[in-house]
Amino acid sequence: MPEALLPDGWKVKAETWATAKNTASALAGVDLYTQASEVADAYNFATFQNLEEHYKGKSYEEIKQMSFTNKGPTYNADGTRQEVFNMDGEATINNNMRSLMINFKPDFQSENKLTDNWDLDKIDTMTPEDARVVLYDNGIKLTNWRIVDSNGDVLEENEGGVSLWGKFYDKLTNLFGEETAKTLVFSRIGSVINVINPYKVRNLSSLSPAEISYNIYTDEPNELDPLFVRIESEEYNTQSGNKWVTNTVRDISINIKADNTIKSNDKYLYRPMIFVYDGPVGEDEDGDGIGERGVGRKSRTVTLNLEADFRGIIYAPNSPVHVEGNNHKFQGIIIAQSIVDAAGNVITMPEIQSSETDADLQIFYQNSEINLGDAQYDDFGVVRLTKYNNPQKDVFYLKGRASITI
């Protein structure tokens, strides 16, 4: 964005290395969305099953630890359903990996494949009595759960367990009362990702080529050592024995509790984090045997909550994204379907930047709903802009805008 249009008080600074080779022609004509999509697929495992296949020598329990897999969604006495994933850069199980995965536990099992992009919205307006009948008649049951009381004590934990929906609802009613039980079975599961300690830049010289990523400008090992984090696309009709399991669409929040912007001797100590989320899996629309992501079953809002300054990329092209800046600095790129406020209302932003849209972009960047203390474009050598040589504070790219060469 031109300097004259930047919000008052924002410092104009761009990382010099980030645009030094923008005149190179190797990626001319390749749009930001395509680049980000290809990078996500190149450096991330798409599914838990892919992760298992890659690490054949490791036990199932080790793979679960590596992918932050919980025993199941937690049904809390306060009426919330959650899966919490704490990312700790000091944890030895996953602090030396090129990429990580956040794996969701299925919450429904079915006798037959679900159809019509089935999700919670098919039943969440029903009465419990009607939902009980519909799910029973269609052979759909609940699976994987933890029940926790108001003191935080686990009352029941059943990984891999299966229950008739109606019986489970009755159990919650007996424990917490009818209103809380209704809220629990009809509410969305909150997938809460907490970054509690940053991940240190690794010694790349000690790692194999398969363990590192490469700078898109130079084709050399990327010394910034970005950490790629795939947030699982909620699975749909995944075969499990002679049954099928499905994740209902989650409310995803990424809480940045640790500052990864710290430098020493002008070098970053911590890795930028590249979060990738394609949206939930739905029906196989094109007949290739793979369910489409973010098409039939729609993503809910992905929230980025900054409790510290943050360097990273949020790639969520099929999702509304809500940013709670809390006056912290964001350094990176956000690719989203739309930018929304806390209530889910779209904050209007032009999809294309031009002299005609500059004023609208200025209004967008000053929006109090976003509340960033500072913003700075940075691609970390992961992707690149091919024509736009000085993005400065321009960090938000709607999918439509990212899908053209800029």
Coordinates of C-alpha atoms in Angstrom, one line a residue:
M1 CA 0.0 0.0 0.0
P2 CA 1.4 3.5 -0.8
E3 CA 2.9 5.2 2.2
A4 CA 0.4 8.0 2.0
L5 CA -2.4 5.6 2.7
L6 CA -0.9 3.9 5.7
P7 CA -2.7 4.4 9.1
D8 CA -1.3 7.2 11.2
G9 CA 1.6 6.1 13.4
W10 CA 2.4 2.9 11.6
K11 CA 6.1 2.6 10.9
V12 CA 6.9 2.0 7.2
K13 CA 9.5 -0.8 7.0
A14 CA 9.9 -3.7 4.7
E15 CA 12.4 -6.5 5.1
T16 CA 14.9 -5.8 2.4
W17 CA 15.6 -9.5 1.7
A18 CA 11.9 -10.1 1.1
T19 CA 11.8 -8.0 -2.1
A20 CA 15.4 -8.1 -3.2
K21 CA 14.8 -10.6 -6.0
N22 CA 11.3 -9.6 -7.2
T23 CA 12.8 -8.7 -10.6
A24 CA 13.6 -12.4 -11.2
S25 CA 11.4 -14.1 -13.7
A26 CA 11.3 -17.7 -12.5
L27 CA 7.8 -17.3 -10.9
A28 CA 6.4 -14.6 -13.2
G29 CA 2.8 -15.2 -13.8
V30 CA 2.3 -17.6 -10.8
D31 CA -0.2 -16.1 -8.5
L32 CA 0.1 -16.0 -4.7
Y33 CA -2.8 -18.5 -4.1
T34 CA -1.3 -21.1 -6.4
Q35 CA 2.2 -20.7 -4.8
A36 CA 0.8 -21.0 -1.3
S37 CA -1.3 -24.0 -2.2
E38 CA 1.7 -25.8 -3.8
V39 CA 4.0 -25.0 -0.9
A40 CA 1.4 -26.3 1.6
D41 CA 1.1 -29.6 -0.2
A42 CA 4.9 -29.9 -0.6
Y43 CA 5.8 -29.3 3.0
N44 CA 2.8 -30.7 4.9
F45 CA 1.1 -34.0 5.4
A46 CA -2.5 -33.8 4.2
T47 CA -4.0 -36.3 6.7
F48 CA -3.2 -38.3 9.8
Q49 CA -3.0 -41.4 7.6
N50 CA -0.3 -39.7 5.5
L51 CA 1.6 -39.0 8.6
E52 CA 1.4 -42.6 9.7
E53 CA 2.6 -43.8 6.3
H54 CA 5.6 -41.5 6.4
Y55 CA 6.7 -42.5 9.9
K56 CA 6.1 -46.3 9.5
G57 CA 8.7 -47.1 12.1
K58 CA 7.0 -45.1 14.9
S59 CA 4.2 -46.4 17.1
Y60 CA 0.6 -45.2 16.8
E61 CA 1.0 -43.5 20.2
E62 CA 4.1 -41.6 19.0
I63 CA 2.3 -40.4 15.8
K64 CA -0.6 -39.2 18.0
Q65 CA 1.8 -37.2 20.2
M66 CA 3.5 -35.8 17.1
S67 CA 0.1 -34.6 15.7
F68 CA -1.2 -33.3 19.0
T69 CA -4.1 -35.8 18.9
N70 CA -6.5 -35.7 21.8
K71 CA -8.5 -38.7 23.1
G72 CA -11.6 -36.9 21.9
P73 CA -13.6 -33.6 22.2
T74 CA -14.2 -32.5 25.8
Y75 CA -17.8 -31.9 26.9
N76 CA -17.5 -29.3 29.7
A77 CA -19.9 -28.5 32.5
D78 CA -20.1 -24.9 31.3
G79 CA -21.7 -26.0 28.0
T80 CA -18.6 -25.8 25.8
R81 CA -17.2 -28.5 23.6
Q82 CA -13.4 -28.2 22.9
E83 CA -10.3 -29.9 21.7
V84 CA -7.2 -28.0 23.0
F85 CA -3.8 -28.3 21.3
N86 CA -0.9 -26.7 23.1
M87 CA 2.1 -26.1 20.8
D88 CA 5.2 -26.0 22.9
G89 CA 8.5 -25.2 21.0
E90 CA 10.4 -26.6 23.9
A91 CA 8.7 -30.1 23.7
T92 CA 11.2 -32.6 22.4
I93 CA 8.6 -34.7 20.6
N94 CA 8.1 -32.2 17.8
N95 CA 10.4 -29.2 18.2
N96 CA 12.9 -30.4 15.5
M97 CA 10.5 -31.1 12.6
R98 CA 10.0 -29.3 9.4
S99 CA 6.3 -29.5 9.6
L100 CA 3.6 -30.3 12.2
M101 CA 0.0 -31.4 12.0
I102 CA -3.0 -30.5 14.2
N103 CA -5.2 -33.7 14.1
F104 CA -8.9 -33.5 15.0
K105 CA -10.6 -36.5 16.5
P106 CA -13.7 -37.7 14.8
D107 CA -17.0 -37.1 16.7
F108 CA -19.4 -39.1 14.6
Q109 CA -19.4 -42.7 13.4
S110 CA -21.9 -44.0 10.7
E111 CA -22.9 -47.4 9.4
N112 CA -22.9 -46.1 5.9
K113 CA -21.3 -43.2 4.1
L114 CA -22.9 -39.8 4.9
T115 CA -24.3 -37.9 2.0
D116 CA -25.2 -34.3 1.0
N117 CA -22.2 -32.8 2.8
W118 CA -23.7 -33.9 6.1
D119 CA -22.7 -31.8 9.1
L120 CA -24.1 -30.6 12.5
D121 CA -26.4 -28.1 10.7
K122 CA -28.5 -31.1 9.6
I123 CA -29.7 -31.6 13.2
D124 CA -28.9 -28.5 15.3
T125 CA -32.3 -26.9 14.8
M126 CA -34.1 -30.1 15.8
T127 CA -35.4 -30.9 19.2
P128 CA -33.4 -33.6 21.0
E129 CA -36.2 -36.0 20.6
D130 CA -36.3 -35.5 16.8
A131 CA -32.5 -35.6 16.5
R132 CA -32.4 -38.9 18.5
V133 CA -34.8 -40.6 16.0
V134 CA -33.1 -39.2 12.9
L135 CA -29.6 -40.3 13.9
Y136 CA -30.7 -43.7 15.2
D137 CA -32.6 -44.4 11.9
N138 CA -29.6 -43.5 9.9
G139 CA -27.1 -45.5 11.9
I140 CA -25.2 -42.4 13.1
K141 CA -23.6 -42.5 16.5
L142 CA -21.2 -40.3 18.6
T143 CA -17.6 -41.4 19.1
N144 CA -14.5 -40.3 21.1
W145 CA -15.3 -38.1 24.1
R146 CA -14.2 -36.8 27.4
I147 CA -16.7 -35.4 30.0
V148 CA -15.3 -32.9 32.5
D149 CA -17.1 -31.4 35.5
S150 CA -17.0 -27.8 36.8
N151 CA -13.9 -28.6 38.9
G152 CA -12.0 -29.8 35.9
D153 CA -12.2 -33.4 36.9
V154 CA -12.6 -36.0 34.2
L155 CA -15.9 -37.9 34.8
E156 CA -15.5 -40.2 31.7
E157 CA -13.1 -40.7 28.9
N158 CA -13.6 -43.0 26.0
E159 CA -11.3 -42.8 23.1
G160 CA -12.6 -45.0 20.3
G161 CA -15.9 -45.6 22.2
V162 CA -19.3 -45.4 20.5
S163 CA -22.6 -44.3 21.9
L164 CA -26.1 -43.9 20.6
W165 CA -26.6 -40.1 20.4
G166 CA -29.8 -40.3 22.5
K167 CA -28.2 -42.2 25.3
F168 CA -25.2 -39.8 25.4
Y169 CA -27.6 -36.8 25.5
D170 CA -29.5 -38.5 28.4
K171 CA -26.2 -39.0 30.2
L172 CA -25.3 -35.3 29.8
T173 CA -28.7 -34.3 31.0
N174 CA -28.3 -36.4 34.2
L175 CA -24.9 -34.8 34.8
F176 CA -25.4 -31.2 33.9
G177 CA -29.1 -30.5 33.3
E178 CA -31.2 -30.4 30.2
E179 CA -30.2 -26.9 28.9
T180 CA -26.5 -27.5 29.2
A181 CA -26.9 -31.0 27.6
K182 CA -28.7 -29.3 24.6
T183 CA -26.0 -26.8 24.3
L184 CA -23.3 -29.5 24.4
V185 CA -24.7 -31.8 21.7
F186 CA -25.8 -29.0 19.3
S187 CA -22.9 -26.6 19.7
R188 CA -19.8 -26.5 17.5
I189 CA -16.6 -28.0 18.8
G190 CA -14.0 -25.3 19.5
S191 CA -10.5 -26.4 18.2
V192 CA -8.2 -24.2 20.3
I193 CA -4.6 -24.0 19.2
N194 CA -2.3 -22.4 21.7
V195 CA 1.3 -21.5 20.8
I196 CA 2.7 -21.4 24.3
N197 CA 6.5 -21.4 23.5
P198 CA 8.1 -20.4 20.2
Y199 CA 10.1 -22.8 18.1
K200 CA 13.8 -22.1 17.9
V201 CA 15.6 -21.8 14.5
R202 CA 17.3 -25.2 14.0
N203 CA 20.9 -25.8 12.9
L204 CA 20.2 -26.5 9.2
S205 CA 23.6 -27.8 8.5
S206 CA 23.0 -30.8 10.7
L207 CA 19.7 -31.7 8.9
S208 CA 19.1 -33.7 5.7
P209 CA 17.5 -32.1 2.7
A210 CA 14.2 -33.8 3.5
E211 CA 14.1 -32.0 6.9
I212 CA 14.4 -28.4 5.7
S213 CA 12.6 -26.0 3.3
Y214 CA 14.1 -23.9 0.6
N215 CA 14.0 -20.2 -0.1
I216 CA 11.8 -19.5 -3.1
Y217 CA 14.1 -16.6 -4.1
T218 CA 17.4 -18.5 -4.1
D219 CA 16.6 -22.2 -4.1
E220 CA 19.0 -22.5 -1.1
P221 CA 18.1 -23.8 2.3
N222 CA 15.8 -21.2 4.0
E223 CA 17.8 -19.9 6.9
L224 CA 14.7 -18.5 8.5
D225 CA 13.6 -22.1 8.9
P226 CA 9.8 -21.6 8.7
L227 CA 7.7 -24.1 10.6
F228 CA 4.8 -25.4 8.5
V229 CA 1.6 -26.4 10.5
R230 CA -1.2 -28.2 8.8
I231 CA -4.6 -27.8 10.5
E232 CA -6.4 -30.9 9.5
S233 CA -9.3 -30.5 7.1
E234 CA -12.2 -32.0 9.1
E235 CA -12.5 -35.5 7.7
Y236 CA -15.6 -36.8 6.0
N237 CA -16.5 -40.4 5.5
T238 CA -13.1 -41.8 6.4
Q239 CA -13.2 -45.6 6.6
S240 CA -12.6 -47.1 10.0
G241 CA -13.0 -50.9 9.8
N242 CA -16.5 -51.5 8.4
K243 CA -17.7 -48.1 9.6
W244 CA -17.2 -44.5 8.6
V245 CA -16.0 -41.6 10.8
T246 CA -16.6 -37.9 10.3
N247 CA -15.5 -34.7 12.0
T248 CA -18.1 -32.0 12.2
V249 CA -16.9 -28.6 11.1
R250 CA -14.9 -26.9 13.9
D251 CA -14.6 -23.3 15.3
I252 CA -10.9 -22.9 15.0
S253 CA -8.9 -20.4 17.0
I254 CA -5.1 -19.8 16.9
N255 CA -3.9 -18.1 20.1
I256 CA -0.4 -16.7 19.8
K257 CA 0.9 -16.6 23.4
A258 CA 4.6 -16.5 22.6
D259 CA 6.7 -13.8 20.8
N260 CA 8.6 -15.3 17.9
T261 CA 9.9 -11.9 16.6
I262 CA 12.9 -11.7 18.9
K263 CA 16.4 -11.1 17.3
S264 CA 20.0 -11.5 18.5
N265 CA 22.8 -10.1 16.5
D266 CA 20.3 -9.1 13.8
K267 CA 19.2 -12.7 13.4
Y268 CA 15.8 -14.1 14.3
L269 CA 16.0 -16.7 17.2
Y270 CA 12.6 -18.3 16.4
R271 CA 10.9 -19.8 13.4
P272 CA 8.0 -18.1 11.6
M273 CA 4.9 -20.3 11.6
I274 CA 3.0 -21.1 8.5
F275 CA -0.5 -22.2 9.4
V276 CA -2.3 -24.0 6.6
Y277 CA -6.1 -24.8 6.6
D278 CA -7.9 -25.7 3.5
G279 CA -11.4 -26.0 5.0
P280 CA -13.4 -29.1 5.8
V281 CA -13.6 -32.1 3.5
G282 CA -17.0 -32.6 1.8
E283 CA -18.4 -34.7 -1.0
D284 CA -16.2 -35.9 -3.9
E285 CA -17.6 -33.5 -6.5
D286 CA -15.1 -34.3 -9.3
G287 CA -15.1 -38.1 -9.0
D288 CA -11.4 -38.5 -8.3
G289 CA -12.1 -40.4 -5.0
I290 CA -11.0 -37.5 -2.8
G291 CA -13.5 -35.2 -1.0
E292 CA -13.3 -31.6 -1.9
R293 CA -12.0 -29.2 0.7
G294 CA -13.9 -26.1 1.7
V295 CA -16.4 -26.5 -1.1
G296 CA -19.5 -28.5 -0.1
R297 CA -19.0 -28.3 3.7
K298 CA -18.2 -24.7 4.4
S299 CA -15.6 -23.5 6.8
R300 CA -16.5 -21.6 9.9
T301 CA -14.6 -18.6 11.1
V302 CA -10.9 -19.1 11.8
T303 CA -9.7 -16.7 14.6
L304 CA -6.2 -15.4 15.0
N305 CA -5.8 -14.0 18.5
L306 CA -2.5 -12.2 19.2
E307 CA -1.4 -12.2 22.8
A308 CA 2.2 -11.4 21.6
D309 CA 3.9 -10.1 18.5
F310 CA 3.9 -12.7 15.7
R311 CA 5.7 -13.6 12.5
G312 CA 3.9 -16.0 10.3
I313 CA 1.5 -16.8 7.4
I314 CA -2.2 -17.8 7.8
Y315 CA -3.3 -19.6 4.7
A316 CA -7.0 -20.2 4.9
P317 CA -8.3 -19.4 1.4
N318 CA -11.7 -21.1 2.0
S319 CA -12.4 -19.5 5.4
P320 CA -13.6 -16.3 6.9
V321 CA -10.8 -15.1 9.1
H322 CA -11.1 -12.9 12.2
V323 CA -8.1 -11.2 13.6
E324 CA -7.9 -10.0 17.2
G325 CA -4.7 -8.0 17.1
N326 CA -4.8 -6.6 20.7
N327 CA -2.4 -3.9 19.6
H328 CA 0.3 -6.4 18.8
K329 CA 2.4 -6.5 15.7
F330 CA 1.7 -9.0 12.8
Q331 CA 4.5 -9.7 10.4
G332 CA 3.6 -11.9 7.5
I333 CA 0.6 -12.6 5.2
I334 CA -3.0 -13.6 5.7
I335 CA -4.8 -15.3 2.8
A336 CA -8.5 -15.7 3.5
Q337 CA -11.9 -16.0 1.8
S338 CA -13.0 -12.9 3.8
I339 CA -12.0 -10.9 6.8
V340 CA -14.8 -10.7 9.5
D341 CA -15.4 -9.1 12.8
A342 CA -16.1 -10.9 16.1
A343 CA -19.7 -11.3 15.2
G344 CA -18.9 -12.8 11.7
N345 CA -19.8 -9.7 9.8
V346 CA -17.6 -9.2 6.7
I347 CA -15.2 -6.2 7.0
T348 CA -15.3 -4.8 3.4
M349 CA -12.0 -5.0 1.6
P350 CA -11.4 -4.7 -2.1
E351 CA -10.3 -7.9 -3.8
I352 CA -8.1 -5.9 -6.2
Q353 CA -5.7 -3.1 -5.3
S354 CA -5.7 -0.1 -7.7
S355 CA -5.8 3.7 -7.6
E356 CA -9.6 3.4 -7.4
T357 CA -9.5 1.1 -4.3
D358 CA -6.7 2.7 -2.3
A359 CA -9.2 4.8 -0.2
D360 CA -11.2 1.7 0.7
L361 CA -8.0 -0.2 1.6
Q362 CA -7.1 2.7 3.9
I363 CA -10.4 2.4 5.7
F364 CA -10.0 -1.4 6.0
Y365 CA -6.6 -1.2 7.6
Q366 CA -7.7 1.3 10.1
N367 CA -10.7 -0.8 11.2
S368 CA -10.8 -1.1 15.0
E369 CA -12.1 -4.6 14.8
I370 CA -8.7 -5.8 13.7
N371 CA -6.7 -3.7 16.2
L372 CA -3.1 -4.4 15.0
G373 CA -0.5 -2.3 16.7
D374 CA 1.6 -2.6 13.6
A375 CA 1.7 -4.8 10.4
Q376 CA 4.5 -5.6 8.0
Y377 CA 4.5 -7.7 4.9
D378 CA 6.9 -10.6 5.0
D379 CA 6.8 -13.8 3.0
F380 CA 9.8 -15.5 4.7
G381 CA 11.0 -16.8 1.4
V382 CA 8.1 -19.2 1.3
V383 CA 6.1 -17.5 -1.4
R384 CA 6.6 -14.3 -3.4
L385 CA 4.9 -11.5 -5.1
T386 CA 6.0 -11.2 -8.7
K387 CA 5.0 -7.6 -9.6
Y388 CA 4.1 -5.9 -6.4
N389 CA 7.6 -4.7 -5.3
N390 CA 6.8 -2.8 -2.1
P391 CA 3.9 -4.2 -0.2
Q392 CA 5.0 -2.6 3.1
K393 CA 1.9 -2.9 5.4
D394 CA -0.3 -4.8 2.9
V395 CA -0.7 -8.1 4.7
F396 CA -4.3 -9.2 3.9
Y397 CA -5.0 -11.0 0.6
L398 CA -8.5 -12.2 -0.1
K399 CA -8.6 -15.4 -2.2
G400 CA -9.8 -13.4 -5.3
R401 CA -6.9 -11.0 -5.0
A402 CA -4.4 -13.7 -4.3
S403 CA -5.6 -15.7 -7.3
I404 CA -4.2 -13.0 -9.8
T405 CA -0.6 -12.3 -10.4
I406 CA 0.4 -9.4 -8.2

